Coordinates of C-alpha atoms and ligand atoms in Angstrom, one line a residue:
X20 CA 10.0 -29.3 2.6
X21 CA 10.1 -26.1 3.7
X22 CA 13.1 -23.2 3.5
X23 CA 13.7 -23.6 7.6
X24 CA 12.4 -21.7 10.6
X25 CA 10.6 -18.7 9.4
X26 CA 11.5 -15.8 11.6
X27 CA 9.3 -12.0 10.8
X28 CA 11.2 -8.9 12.4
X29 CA 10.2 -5.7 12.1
X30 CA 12.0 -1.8 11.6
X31 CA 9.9 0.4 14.3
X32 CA 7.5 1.9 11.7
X33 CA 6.3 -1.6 10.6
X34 CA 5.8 -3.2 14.0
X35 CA 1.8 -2.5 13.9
X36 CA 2.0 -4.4 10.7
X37 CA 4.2 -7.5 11.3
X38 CA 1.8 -7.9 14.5
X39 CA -1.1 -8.0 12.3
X40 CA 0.8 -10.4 10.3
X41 CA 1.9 -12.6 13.0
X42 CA -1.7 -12.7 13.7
X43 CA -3.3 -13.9 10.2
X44 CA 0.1 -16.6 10.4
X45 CA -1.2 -18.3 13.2
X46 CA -4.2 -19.2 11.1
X47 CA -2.3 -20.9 8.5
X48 CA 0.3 -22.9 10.9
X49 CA 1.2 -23.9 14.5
X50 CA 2.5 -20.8 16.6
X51 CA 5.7 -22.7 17.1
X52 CA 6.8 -22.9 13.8
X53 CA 7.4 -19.2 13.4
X54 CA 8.0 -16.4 15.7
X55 CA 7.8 -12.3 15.6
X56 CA 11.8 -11.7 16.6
X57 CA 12.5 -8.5 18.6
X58 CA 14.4 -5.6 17.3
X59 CA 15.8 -2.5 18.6
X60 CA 15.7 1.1 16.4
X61 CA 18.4 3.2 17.8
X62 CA 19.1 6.7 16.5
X63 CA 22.1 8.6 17.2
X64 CA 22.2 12.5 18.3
X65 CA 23.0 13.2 14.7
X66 CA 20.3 11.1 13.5
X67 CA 21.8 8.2 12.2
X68 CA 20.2 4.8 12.8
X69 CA 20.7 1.4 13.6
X70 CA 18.8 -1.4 13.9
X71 CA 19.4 -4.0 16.9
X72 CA 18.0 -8.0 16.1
X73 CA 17.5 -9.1 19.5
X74 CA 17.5 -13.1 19.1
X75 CA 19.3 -15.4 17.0
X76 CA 18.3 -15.8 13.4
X77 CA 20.9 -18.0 12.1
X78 CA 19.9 -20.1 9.3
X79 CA 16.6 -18.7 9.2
X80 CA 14.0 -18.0 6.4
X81 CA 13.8 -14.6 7.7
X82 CA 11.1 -11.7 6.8
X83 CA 11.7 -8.0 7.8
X84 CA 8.6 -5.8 7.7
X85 CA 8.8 -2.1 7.0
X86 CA 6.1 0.5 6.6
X87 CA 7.2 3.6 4.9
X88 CA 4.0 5.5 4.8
X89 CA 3.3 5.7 8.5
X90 CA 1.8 8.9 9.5
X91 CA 1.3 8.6 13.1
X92 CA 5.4 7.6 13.8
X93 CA 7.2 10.9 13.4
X94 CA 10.7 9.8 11.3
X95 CA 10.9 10.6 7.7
X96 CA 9.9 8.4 5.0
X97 CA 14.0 8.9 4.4
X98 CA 14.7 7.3 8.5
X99 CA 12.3 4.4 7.7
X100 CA 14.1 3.7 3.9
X101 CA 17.2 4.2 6.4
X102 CA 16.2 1.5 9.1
X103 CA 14.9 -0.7 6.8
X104 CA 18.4 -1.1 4.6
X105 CA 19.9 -1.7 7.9
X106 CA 17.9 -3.8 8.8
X107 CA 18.4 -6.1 5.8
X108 CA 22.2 -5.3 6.4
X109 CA 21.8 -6.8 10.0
X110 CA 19.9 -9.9 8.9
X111 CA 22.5 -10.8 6.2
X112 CA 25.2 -10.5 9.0
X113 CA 23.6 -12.4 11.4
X114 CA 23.6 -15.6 9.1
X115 CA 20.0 -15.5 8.4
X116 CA 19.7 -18.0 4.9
X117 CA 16.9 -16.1 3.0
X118 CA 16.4 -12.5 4.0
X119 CA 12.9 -11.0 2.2
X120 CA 12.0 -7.7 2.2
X121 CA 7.9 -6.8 3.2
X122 CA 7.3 -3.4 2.0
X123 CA 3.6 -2.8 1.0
X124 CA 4.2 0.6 -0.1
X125 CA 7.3 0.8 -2.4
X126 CA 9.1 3.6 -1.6
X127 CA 9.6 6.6 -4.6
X128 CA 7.4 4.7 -6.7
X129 CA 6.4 7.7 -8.3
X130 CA 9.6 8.6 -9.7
X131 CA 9.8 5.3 -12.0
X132 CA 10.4 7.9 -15.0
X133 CA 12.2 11.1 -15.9
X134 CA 10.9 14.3 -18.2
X135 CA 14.0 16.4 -17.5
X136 CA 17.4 16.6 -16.0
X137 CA 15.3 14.6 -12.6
X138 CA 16.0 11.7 -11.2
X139 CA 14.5 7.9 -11.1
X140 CA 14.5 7.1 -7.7
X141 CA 12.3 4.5 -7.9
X142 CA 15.4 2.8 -9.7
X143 CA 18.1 4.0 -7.5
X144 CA 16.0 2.6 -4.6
X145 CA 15.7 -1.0 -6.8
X146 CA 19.5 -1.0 -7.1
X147 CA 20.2 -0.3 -3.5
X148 CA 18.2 -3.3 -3.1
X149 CA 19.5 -5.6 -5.3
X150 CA 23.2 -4.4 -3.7
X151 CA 21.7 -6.0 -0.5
X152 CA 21.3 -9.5 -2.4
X153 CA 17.6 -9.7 -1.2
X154 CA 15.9 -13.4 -2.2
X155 CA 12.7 -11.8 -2.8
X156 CA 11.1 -8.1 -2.1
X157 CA 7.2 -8.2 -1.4
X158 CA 5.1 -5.3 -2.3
X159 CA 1.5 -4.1 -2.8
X160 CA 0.3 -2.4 -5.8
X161 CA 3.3 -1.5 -6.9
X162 CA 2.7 2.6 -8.3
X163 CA 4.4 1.6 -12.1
X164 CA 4.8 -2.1 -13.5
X165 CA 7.9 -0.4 -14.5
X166 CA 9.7 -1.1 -11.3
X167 CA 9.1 -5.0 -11.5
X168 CA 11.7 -4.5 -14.3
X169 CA 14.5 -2.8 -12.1
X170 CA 14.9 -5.6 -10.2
X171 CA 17.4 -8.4 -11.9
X172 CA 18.4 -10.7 -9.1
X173 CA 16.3 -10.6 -6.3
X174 CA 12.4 -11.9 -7.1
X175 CA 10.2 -9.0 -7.0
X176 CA 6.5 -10.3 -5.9
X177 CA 3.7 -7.5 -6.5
X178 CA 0.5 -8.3 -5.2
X179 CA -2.7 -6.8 -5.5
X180 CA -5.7 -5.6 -2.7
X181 CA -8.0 -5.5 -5.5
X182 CA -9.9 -8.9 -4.1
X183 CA -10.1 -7.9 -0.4
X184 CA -11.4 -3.9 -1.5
X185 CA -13.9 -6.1 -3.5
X186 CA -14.9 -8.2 -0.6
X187 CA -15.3 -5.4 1.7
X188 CA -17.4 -3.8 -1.0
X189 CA -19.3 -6.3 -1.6
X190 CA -20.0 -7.0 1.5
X191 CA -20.1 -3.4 3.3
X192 CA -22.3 -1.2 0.4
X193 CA -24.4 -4.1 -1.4
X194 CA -26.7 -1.6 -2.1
X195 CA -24.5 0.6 -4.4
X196 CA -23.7 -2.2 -6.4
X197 CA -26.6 -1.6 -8.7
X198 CA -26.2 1.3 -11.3
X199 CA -22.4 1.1 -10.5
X200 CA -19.8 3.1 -12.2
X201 CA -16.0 2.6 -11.4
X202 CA -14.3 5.4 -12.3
X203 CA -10.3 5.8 -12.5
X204 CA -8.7 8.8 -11.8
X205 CA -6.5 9.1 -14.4
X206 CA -5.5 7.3 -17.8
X207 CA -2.7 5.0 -16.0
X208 CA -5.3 3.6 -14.0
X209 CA -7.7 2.3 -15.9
X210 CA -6.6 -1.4 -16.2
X211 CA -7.0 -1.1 -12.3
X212 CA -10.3 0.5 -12.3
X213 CA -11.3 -2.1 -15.3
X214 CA -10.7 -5.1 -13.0
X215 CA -13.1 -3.8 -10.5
X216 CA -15.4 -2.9 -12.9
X217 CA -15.4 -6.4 -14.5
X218 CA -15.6 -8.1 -11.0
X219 CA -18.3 -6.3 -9.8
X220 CA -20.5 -6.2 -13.3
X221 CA -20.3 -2.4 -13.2
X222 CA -19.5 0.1 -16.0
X223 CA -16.4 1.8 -16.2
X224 CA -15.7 5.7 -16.7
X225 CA -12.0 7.5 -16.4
X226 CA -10.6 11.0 -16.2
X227 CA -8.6 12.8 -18.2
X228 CA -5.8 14.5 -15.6
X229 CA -4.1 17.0 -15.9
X230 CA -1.1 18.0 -13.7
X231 CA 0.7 21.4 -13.3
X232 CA 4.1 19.7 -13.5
X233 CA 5.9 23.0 -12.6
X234 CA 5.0 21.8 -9.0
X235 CA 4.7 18.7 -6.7
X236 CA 1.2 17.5 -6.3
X237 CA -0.8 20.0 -7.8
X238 CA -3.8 18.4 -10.0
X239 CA -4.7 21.2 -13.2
X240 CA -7.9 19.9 -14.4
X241 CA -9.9 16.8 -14.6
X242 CA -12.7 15.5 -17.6
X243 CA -14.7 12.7 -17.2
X244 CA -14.7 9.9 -20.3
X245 CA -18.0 8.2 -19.7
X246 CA -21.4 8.6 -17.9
X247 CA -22.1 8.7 -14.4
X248 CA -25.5 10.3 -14.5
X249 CA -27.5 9.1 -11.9
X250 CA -25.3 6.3 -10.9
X251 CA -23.4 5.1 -8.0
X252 CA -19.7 5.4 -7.8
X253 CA -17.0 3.7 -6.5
X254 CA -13.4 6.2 -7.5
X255 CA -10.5 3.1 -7.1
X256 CA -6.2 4.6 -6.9
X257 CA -3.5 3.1 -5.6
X258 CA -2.7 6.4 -3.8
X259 CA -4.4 9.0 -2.0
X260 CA -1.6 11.6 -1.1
X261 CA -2.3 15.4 -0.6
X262 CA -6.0 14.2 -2.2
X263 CA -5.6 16.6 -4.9
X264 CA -6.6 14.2 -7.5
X265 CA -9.5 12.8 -5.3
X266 CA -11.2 16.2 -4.7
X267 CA -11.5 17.3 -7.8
X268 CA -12.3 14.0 -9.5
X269 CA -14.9 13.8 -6.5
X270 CA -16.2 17.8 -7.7
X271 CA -16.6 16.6 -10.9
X272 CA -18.8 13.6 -10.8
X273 CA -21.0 15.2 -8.7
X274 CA -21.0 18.2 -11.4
X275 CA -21.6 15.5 -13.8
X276 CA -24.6 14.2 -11.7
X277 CA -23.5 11.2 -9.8
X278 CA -25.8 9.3 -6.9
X279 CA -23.4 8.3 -4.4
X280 CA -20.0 8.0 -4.0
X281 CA -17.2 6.0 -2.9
X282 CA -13.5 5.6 -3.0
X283 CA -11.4 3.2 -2.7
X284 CA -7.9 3.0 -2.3
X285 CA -4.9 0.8 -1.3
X286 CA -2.2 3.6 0.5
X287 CA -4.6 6.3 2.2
X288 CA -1.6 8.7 2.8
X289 CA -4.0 11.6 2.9
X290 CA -1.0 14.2 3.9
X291 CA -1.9 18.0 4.2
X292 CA -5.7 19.1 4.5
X293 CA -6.4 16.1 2.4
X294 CA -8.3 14.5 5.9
X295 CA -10.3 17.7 6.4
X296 CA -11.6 18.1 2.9
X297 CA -13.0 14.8 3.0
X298 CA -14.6 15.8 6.1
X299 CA -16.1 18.0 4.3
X300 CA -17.5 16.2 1.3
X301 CA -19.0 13.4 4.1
X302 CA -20.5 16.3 6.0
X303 CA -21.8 17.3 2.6
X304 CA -22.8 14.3 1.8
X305 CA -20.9 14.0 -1.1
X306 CA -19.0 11.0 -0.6
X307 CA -20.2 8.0 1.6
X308 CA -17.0 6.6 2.8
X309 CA -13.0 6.4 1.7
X310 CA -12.0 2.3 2.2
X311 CA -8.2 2.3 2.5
X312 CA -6.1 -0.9 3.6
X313 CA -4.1 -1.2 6.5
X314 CA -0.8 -1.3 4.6
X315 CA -0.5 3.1 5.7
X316 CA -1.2 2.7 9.8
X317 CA -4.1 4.8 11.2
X318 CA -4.5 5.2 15.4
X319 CA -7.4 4.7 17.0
X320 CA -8.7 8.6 17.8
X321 CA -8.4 8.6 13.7
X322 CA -11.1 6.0 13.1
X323 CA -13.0 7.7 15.6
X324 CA -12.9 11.2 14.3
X325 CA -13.4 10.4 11.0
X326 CA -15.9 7.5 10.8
X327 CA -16.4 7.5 6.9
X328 CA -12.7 5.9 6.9
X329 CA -12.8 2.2 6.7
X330 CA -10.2 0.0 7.0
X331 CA -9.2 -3.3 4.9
X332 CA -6.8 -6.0 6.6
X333 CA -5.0 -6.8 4.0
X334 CA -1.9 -8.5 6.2
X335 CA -3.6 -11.7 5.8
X336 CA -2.7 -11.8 2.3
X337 CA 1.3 -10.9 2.9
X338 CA 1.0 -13.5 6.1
X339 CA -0.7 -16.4 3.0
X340 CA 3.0 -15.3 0.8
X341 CA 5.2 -15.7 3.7
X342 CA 3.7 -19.3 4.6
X343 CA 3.9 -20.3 0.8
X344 CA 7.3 -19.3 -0.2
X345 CA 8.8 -20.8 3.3
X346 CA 7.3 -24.3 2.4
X347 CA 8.4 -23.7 -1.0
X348 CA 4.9 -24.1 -3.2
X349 CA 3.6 -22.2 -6.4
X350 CA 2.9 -18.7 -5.4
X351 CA 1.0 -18.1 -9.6
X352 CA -2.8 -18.0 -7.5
X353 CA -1.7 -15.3 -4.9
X354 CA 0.4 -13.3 -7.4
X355 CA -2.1 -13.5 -10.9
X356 CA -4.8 -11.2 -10.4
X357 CA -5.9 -8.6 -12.6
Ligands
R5P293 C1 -1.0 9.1 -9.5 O1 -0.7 8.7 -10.6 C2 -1.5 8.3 -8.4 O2 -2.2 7.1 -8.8 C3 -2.4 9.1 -7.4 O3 -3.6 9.5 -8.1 C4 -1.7 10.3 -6.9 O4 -0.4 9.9 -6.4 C5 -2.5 10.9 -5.7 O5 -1.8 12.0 -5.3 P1 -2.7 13.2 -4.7 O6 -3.6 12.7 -3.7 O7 -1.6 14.1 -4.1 O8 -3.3 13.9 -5.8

């Protein structure tokens, strides 16, 4: 039994990715059984937005798609978190029967906890949410485990790109996988890096980080825990942002004597002159290649000026949820990794 027709509609800045997957869907049923629904993003002169569902999606098991890191569409990660409430808001008044959110990149994730008089957005944003009686929000790699607890009503489904990095690893750079160290960036990642590290029989190093907090995205210093003396290395984050953190984790290891290396990430946001340092280190020759996922949308003249960049599809994995919860089965094996 399954929860009805399944219907996938997209806010503007997810379209690219609801495409993609529509595309990995049509491997796991018959095209008829669900269809990509058309919507409209209108913004007013005084930017206000509104989002248009073009078809009927009345009793549907209905899955709206929204990208917030999208560097190539020019609205604000605010206009997408705009669009993408109103777009919930328009699914629930059309009479859709389940409405699930697909955001791969949780928005403020990073602000899951406070030091001073600051806010937690990442909670405000989980209460906005919940106000929207979502049945279920689907994420990737969610920043903080802490957010799966500010969610009380609406199921909150993490999953992880860990096993499709891996594959692409694996499968891409067989050659590094000898000598391997995986090295986190930081402390909170090292049950992250430790999963890789397991999976691919490597050893494990981490970095001590530490931030300026008196600003936004500056990295202070970072020391290595470990040895990657002569080695290989593959760096795995969740986040590259400004690239703060990768740069001088990147100087480091070298300083500390490492063979090649590697990074690996899930949300390649690189912002700022993050892109043209790391055109730098692979003009250097000190890193081989950054592997991101296709969660954080790239255009084609990026991929061709920057060829160490490689892409991992990981919509397949959000198009194998979608199919499961709509014909209701146990979603533990898609969910339980790490
Ligand atoms: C921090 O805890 C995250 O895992 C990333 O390391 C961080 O957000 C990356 O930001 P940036 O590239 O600006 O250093």
């Amino acid at each position: 039994m399954s929860r009805g027709k399944l219907s996938i509609i997209s806010c503007e800045a997810g379209k690219y990715f609801a495409d993609s997957i529509a595309e990995a869907l049509k491997k796991l049923r018959p095209e008829q059984e669900f269809r990509l629904v058309e919507t409209k993003e209108e913004t007013f002169a005084n930017g206000e937005i509104k989002i248009v569902i073009e078809k009927s999606i009345r009793g549907n098991d209905v899955y709206i798609v929204q990208c917030m890191e999208n560097p190539h569409n020019p609205k604000s990660i605010n206009d997408r978190l705009m669009a993408m409430f109103s777009a919930v808001d328009a699914a629930r008044r059309a009479g859709a029967a389940y409405v699930n959110l697909i955001v791969p990149c949780y928005p403020y994730a990073r602000q899951e906890k406070k030091k001073s008089r600051e806010p937690i957005t990442a909670s405000l944003i989980a209460n906005l949410l919940e106000h929207l009686s979502l049945n279920s929000i689907i994420t990737l790699d969610v920043h903080a485990d802490a957010i799966t607890g500010f969610f009380r009503t609406s199921d909150f489904i993490n999953l992880f790109a860990a096993d499709h990095i891996l594959d692409y690893f694996k499968n891409h750079y067989s050659n590094y996988l000898s000598e391997l160290v995986v090295v986190s960036p930081d402390t909170g990642g090292v049950p992250r890096a430790r999963f890789y590290a397991r999976k691919l029989n490597a050893g494990l190093a981490m970095m001590n980080k530490e931030r300026d907090y008196s600003a936004v995205n500056v990295v202070d210093k970072v020391t290595l825990i470990g040895d990657v003396s002569g080695k290989n290395v593959l760096i795995v984050d969740d986040i590259v942002d400004t690239g703060g953190t990768m740069i001088n984790v990147i100087d480091e290891l070298k300083k500390q004597g490492a063979k090649e290396i590697i990074v690996a990430c899930t949300f390649p946001l690189m912002n700022g002159d993050c892109i043209n340092h790391f055109h730098e280190f692979y003009k250097n020759q000190q890193i081989k290649a950054v592997i991101g996922t296709d969660s954080v949308y790239h255009n084609k003249k990026f991929f061709e000026l920057y060829p160490w960049y490689k892409e991992v599809n990981i919509a397949p994995l959000f198009a194998k949820i979608i199919n499961t919860i709509n014909l209701r089965m146990p979603i533990s094996d898609i969910v339980s990794k790490r």
